[in-house]
mmCIF file of C-alpha atoms in Angstrom:
data_model
loop_
_atom_site.group_PDB
_atom_site.id
_atom_site.type_symbol
_atom_site.label_atom_id
_atom_site.label_comp_id
_atom_site.label_asym_id
_atom_site.label_seq_id
_atom_site.Cartn_x
_atom_site.Cartn_y
_atom_site.Cartn_z
ATOM 1 C CA ASP I 1 -68.351 32.124 -90.961
ATOM 2 C CA GLY I 2 -68.290 29.974 -94.084
ATOM 3 C CA THR I 3 -69.555 27.896 -96.303
ATOM 4 C CA VAL I 4 -70.008 23.918 -96.322
ATOM 5 C CA THR I 5 -70.731 21.679 -99.403
ATOM 6 C CA LEU I 6 -72.054 18.799 -97.962
ATOM 7 C CA PRO I 7 -72.128 15.428 -100.525
ATOM 8 C CA GLN I 8 -75.934 14.867 -100.110
ATOM 9 C CA LYS I 9 -79.113 15.716 -99.021
ATOM 10 C CA CYS I 10 -80.067 13.521 -95.524
ATOM 11 C CA THR I 11 -82.277 14.550 -92.933
ATOM 12 C CA ASP I 12 -79.779 14.325 -89.957
ATOM 13 C CA TRP I 13 -76.644 16.292 -90.567
ATOM 14 C CA THR I 14 -74.450 16.901 -87.353
ATOM 15 C CA PHE I 15 -71.910 18.778 -86.501
ATOM 16 C CA SER I 16 -69.870 19.661 -83.519
ATOM 17 C CA TYR I 17 -66.667 20.315 -81.810
ATOM 18 C CA SER I 18 -65.187 19.340 -78.831
ATOM 19 C CA ASN I 19 -61.994 20.330 -76.487
ATOM 20 C CA CYS I 20 -60.846 18.900 -73.547
ATOM 21 C CA CYS I 21 -61.181 19.922 -71.022
ATOM 22 C CA ARG I 22 -63.742 22.325 -68.526
ATOM 23 C CA ASN I 23 -62.293 25.298 -66.355
ATOM 24 C CA GLY I 24 -61.708 23.377 -62.894
ATOM 25 C CA ALA I 25 -62.576 26.268 -61.288
ATOM 26 C CA ILE I 26 -66.388 25.693 -61.787
ATOM 27 C CA THR I 27 -67.912 24.839 -58.535
ATOM 28 C CA THR I 28 -71.571 23.256 -59.861
ATOM 29 C CA ILE I 29 -70.557 20.560 -61.585
ATOM 30 C CA LYS I 30 -68.934 17.129 -60.892
ATOM 31 C CA THR I 31 -65.257 16.783 -61.514
ATOM 32 C CA PRO I 32 -65.173 19.387 -63.959
ATOM 33 C CA ALA I 33 -61.637 19.533 -65.093
ATOM 34 C CA SER I 34 -62.387 16.167 -66.613
ATOM 35 C CA ASN I 35 -65.343 16.833 -68.237
ATOM 36 C CA THR I 36 -64.660 17.768 -71.973
ATOM 37 C CA PHE I 37 -66.156 20.561 -73.963
ATOM 38 C CA TYR I 38 -68.385 19.416 -76.614
ATOM 39 C CA ILE I 39 -71.100 21.256 -78.579
ATOM 40 C CA TYR I 40 -73.214 20.686 -81.426
ATOM 41 C CA ALA I 41 -75.453 22.032 -84.649
ATOM 42 C CA THR I 42 -77.723 19.745 -86.676
ATOM 43 C CA LEU I 43 -79.159 20.446 -90.273
ATOM 44 C CA ASN I 44 -81.997 18.587 -92.786
ATOM 45 C CA ASN I 45 -80.941 19.714 -95.818
ATOM 46 C CA VAL I 46 -83.847 17.344 -97.633
ATOM 47 C CA VAL I 47 -86.651 19.848 -96.598
ATOM 48 C CA VAL I 48 -84.546 23.272 -96.643
ATOM 49 C CA PRO I 49 -81.227 22.589 -99.784
ATOM 50 C CA GLY I 50 -79.693 25.675 -98.409
ATOM 51 C CA ASN I 51 -80.034 27.228 -94.924
ATOM 52 C CA ASN I 52 -77.784 30.010 -93.195
ATOM 53 C CA SER I 53 -77.820 28.882 -89.484
ATOM 54 C CA PRO I 54 -78.562 31.549 -86.904
ATOM 55 C CA VAL I 55 -75.326 33.302 -86.321
ATOM 56 C CA PHE I 56 -75.344 34.803 -82.189
ATOM 57 C CA SER I 57 -74.221 38.678 -82.213
ATOM 58 C CA ASN I 58 -73.427 39.149 -78.657
ATOM 59 C CA ARG I 59 -70.651 37.288 -76.791
ATOM 60 C CA PRO I 60 -71.551 36.177 -73.345
ATOM 61 C CA VAL I 61 -70.279 37.941 -70.618
ATOM 62 C CA PRO I 62 -68.125 36.190 -68.537
ATOM 63 C CA PHE I 63 -68.349 37.495 -65.355
ATOM 64 C CA ILE I 64 -71.176 38.992 -63.488
ATOM 65 C CA CYS I 65 -72.075 40.575 -60.252
ATOM 66 C CA ILE I 66 -73.056 39.149 -56.817
ATOM 67 C CA GLY I 67 -76.180 41.109 -55.630
ATOM 68 C CA GLN I 68 -76.795 42.590 -58.954
ATOM 69 C CA GLN I 69 -79.378 41.670 -61.628
ATOM 70 C CA TYR I 70 -77.930 40.599 -64.872
ATOM 71 C CA CYS I 71 -79.899 40.008 -68.346
ATOM 72 C CA PHE I 72 -78.347 38.811 -71.190
ATOM 73 C CA ASN I 73 -79.762 38.274 -74.694
ATOM 74 C CA HIS I 74 -78.318 36.180 -76.978
ATOM 75 C CA GLY I 75 -78.650 38.601 -80.365
ATOM 76 C CA ALA I 76 -79.410 35.453 -82.307
ATOM 77 C CA ASN I 77 -80.374 36.077 -86.006
ATOM 78 C CA ASP I 78 -81.017 33.850 -88.520
ATOM 79 C CA LEU I 79 -80.476 35.361 -92.418
ATOM 80 C CA ASP I 80 -83.123 33.178 -93.896
ATOM 81 C CA GLY I 81 -85.855 34.984 -91.478
ATOM 82 C CA ASP I 82 -86.329 31.241 -90.224
ATOM 83 C CA SER I 83 -88.212 31.280 -86.651
ATOM 84 C CA LEU I 84 -85.714 30.765 -83.300
ATOM 85 C CA VAL I 85 -87.095 29.015 -80.484
ATOM 86 C CA TYR I 86 -85.030 29.032 -77.377
ATOM 87 C CA SER I 87 -84.726 26.504 -74.776
ATOM 88 C CA LEU I 88 -82.524 25.671 -71.928
ATOM 89 C CA ILE I 89 -80.420 21.854 -71.803
ATOM 90 C CA THR I 90 -77.917 20.429 -70.083
ATOM 91 C CA PRO I 91 -74.324 21.373 -71.034
ATOM 92 C CA LEU I 92 -72.700 18.247 -72.975
ATOM 93 C CA GLN I 93 -69.587 16.384 -72.607
ATOM 94 C CA GLY I 94 -69.880 14.340 -75.429
ATOM 95 C CA SER I 95 -72.466 13.364 -78.309
ATOM 96 C CA THR I 96 -74.392 10.909 -75.219
ATOM 97 C CA THR I 97 -72.926 12.160 -72.169
ATOM 98 C CA SER I 98 -73.929 14.950 -70.077
ATOM 99 C CA VAL I 99 -72.447 17.083 -67.472
ATOM 100 C CA ILE I 100 -74.172 15.937 -64.091
ATOM 101 C CA TYR I 101 -74.827 18.865 -62.163
ATOM 102 C CA ASN I 102 -74.034 19.332 -58.053
ATOM 103 C CA THR I 103 -77.397 19.136 -55.988
ATOM 104 C CA PRO I 104 -79.003 21.548 -55.995
ATOM 105 C CA TYR I 105 -78.036 23.010 -59.238
ATOM 106 C CA SER I 106 -79.301 22.017 -62.717
ATOM 107 C CA PRO I 107 -80.080 23.069 -66.561
ATOM 108 C CA THR I 108 -82.958 25.304 -65.382
ATOM 109 C CA LYS I 109 -81.340 26.468 -62.052
ATOM 110 C CA PRO I 110 -77.572 26.849 -63.127
ATOM 111 C CA LEU I 111 -76.664 29.347 -59.873
ATOM 112 C CA ASN I 112 -77.587 30.499 -56.743
ATOM 113 C CA THR I 113 -79.885 33.086 -57.964
ATOM 114 C CA SER I 114 -82.756 34.881 -55.907
ATOM 115 C CA PRO I 115 -85.736 35.438 -57.735
ATOM 116 C CA ALA I 116 -85.008 32.258 -59.522
ATOM 117 C CA MET I 117 -83.746 32.978 -63.042
ATOM 118 C CA THR I 118 -86.029 33.901 -66.009
ATOM 119 C CA PHE I 119 -85.875 32.491 -69.567
ATOM 120 C CA ASN I 120 -87.739 33.405 -72.338
ATOM 121 C CA PRO I 121 -88.096 31.039 -75.114
ATOM 122 C CA ASN I 122 -88.950 33.232 -77.553
ATOM 123 C CA THR I 123 -86.335 35.128 -77.231
ATOM 124 C CA GLY I 124 -83.837 33.416 -75.386
ATOM 125 C CA ASP I 125 -83.494 36.499 -72.930
ATOM 126 C CA ILE I 126 -81.762 35.183 -69.658
ATOM 127 C CA CYS I 127 -82.183 37.176 -66.030
ATOM 128 C CA MET I 128 -80.613 36.276 -62.680
ATOM 129 C CA THR I 129 -79.537 38.261 -59.476
ATOM 130 C CA PRO I 130 -76.855 35.689 -58.339
ATOM 131 C CA GLN I 131 -76.481 35.661 -54.659
ATOM 132 C CA SER I 132 -73.204 33.515 -54.211
ATOM 133 C CA MET I 133 -69.806 33.842 -55.145
ATOM 134 C CA GLU I 134 -69.351 30.909 -58.016
ATOM 135 C CA VAL I 135 -68.246 29.581 -61.655
ATOM 136 C CA THR I 136 -70.799 28.001 -63.275
ATOM 137 C CA ILE I 137 -72.222 26.281 -67.038
ATOM 138 C CA MET I 138 -75.152 26.637 -69.104
ATOM 139 C CA ALA I 139 -76.405 25.379 -72.727
ATOM 140 C CA VAL I 140 -79.134 27.062 -74.392
ATOM 141 C CA LEU I 141 -80.152 25.607 -78.182
ATOM 142 C CA VAL I 142 -81.288 27.524 -80.629
ATOM 143 C CA SER I 143 -83.970 25.411 -82.710
ATOM 144 C CA GLU I 144 -85.001 26.960 -86.235
ATOM 145 C CA TYR I 145 -87.989 26.072 -87.912
ATOM 146 C CA ARG I 146 -89.097 27.444 -91.684
ATOM 147 C CA ASN I 147 -92.959 27.424 -92.093
ATOM 148 C CA GLY I 148 -92.953 24.955 -88.685
ATOM 149 C CA VAL I 149 -90.747 22.537 -90.119
ATOM 150 C CA LEU I 150 -87.507 21.815 -88.018
ATOM 151 C CA ILE I 151 -84.536 22.384 -90.113
ATOM 152 C CA GLY I 152 -81.750 22.791 -87.653
ATOM 153 C CA LYS I 153 -80.292 23.546 -84.423
ATOM 154 C CA VAL I 154 -77.707 25.072 -82.835
ATOM 155 C CA GLU I 155 -76.215 25.063 -79.055
ATOM 156 C CA ARG I 156 -74.138 27.663 -76.967
ATOM 157 C CA ASP I 157 -72.555 26.532 -74.306
ATOM 158 C CA MET I 158 -71.514 29.356 -71.520
ATOM 159 C CA GLN I 159 -69.420 29.698 -68.376
ATOM 160 C CA ILE I 160 -70.468 32.445 -65.959
ATOM 161 C CA THR I 161 -67.957 33.512 -63.375
ATOM 162 C CA VAL I 162 -70.107 35.286 -60.447
ATOM 163 C CA ARG I 163 -67.648 38.300 -58.408
ATOM 164 C CA ASN I 164 -67.719 40.785 -55.558
ATOM 165 C CA CYS I 165 -67.808 43.865 -58.361
ATOM 166 C CA ASN I 166 -70.162 46.465 -59.395
ATOM 167 C CA ASN I 167 -72.014 46.105 -63.029
#
């Protein structure tokens, strides 16, 4: 939480954070320990001079149980009442570099789940029933619209460990 005062109006502000390195225990991407963790947010303050970014009220649960359905909602809300649209994206290593998933994993299939993982672009709800013990990552992009105009985006990157446990 905090307030940032920008020096001027611009259509394409980008705010980012990176940290080396990802967890070497991740099993679904290539060379996880040499992958940098990178997240970003964008803002168009020409269209909207004052804006509150969406805030995630639910912390992602880092451990889920094999063979048991797990559903997650980000609890994103926007103080300004802007419309939020969710999409699954490839997690990033840098502003122009994506992680590379091992086959058969992908941004829309980040873990072995049956039935297939479901994702709702209107609510951000993600449901899965993991079938194997693994450590994976996924990224969700929340796009913020005011009166039908895109004014900002916020990325959320999550690591999930599937264990042999009970919910």
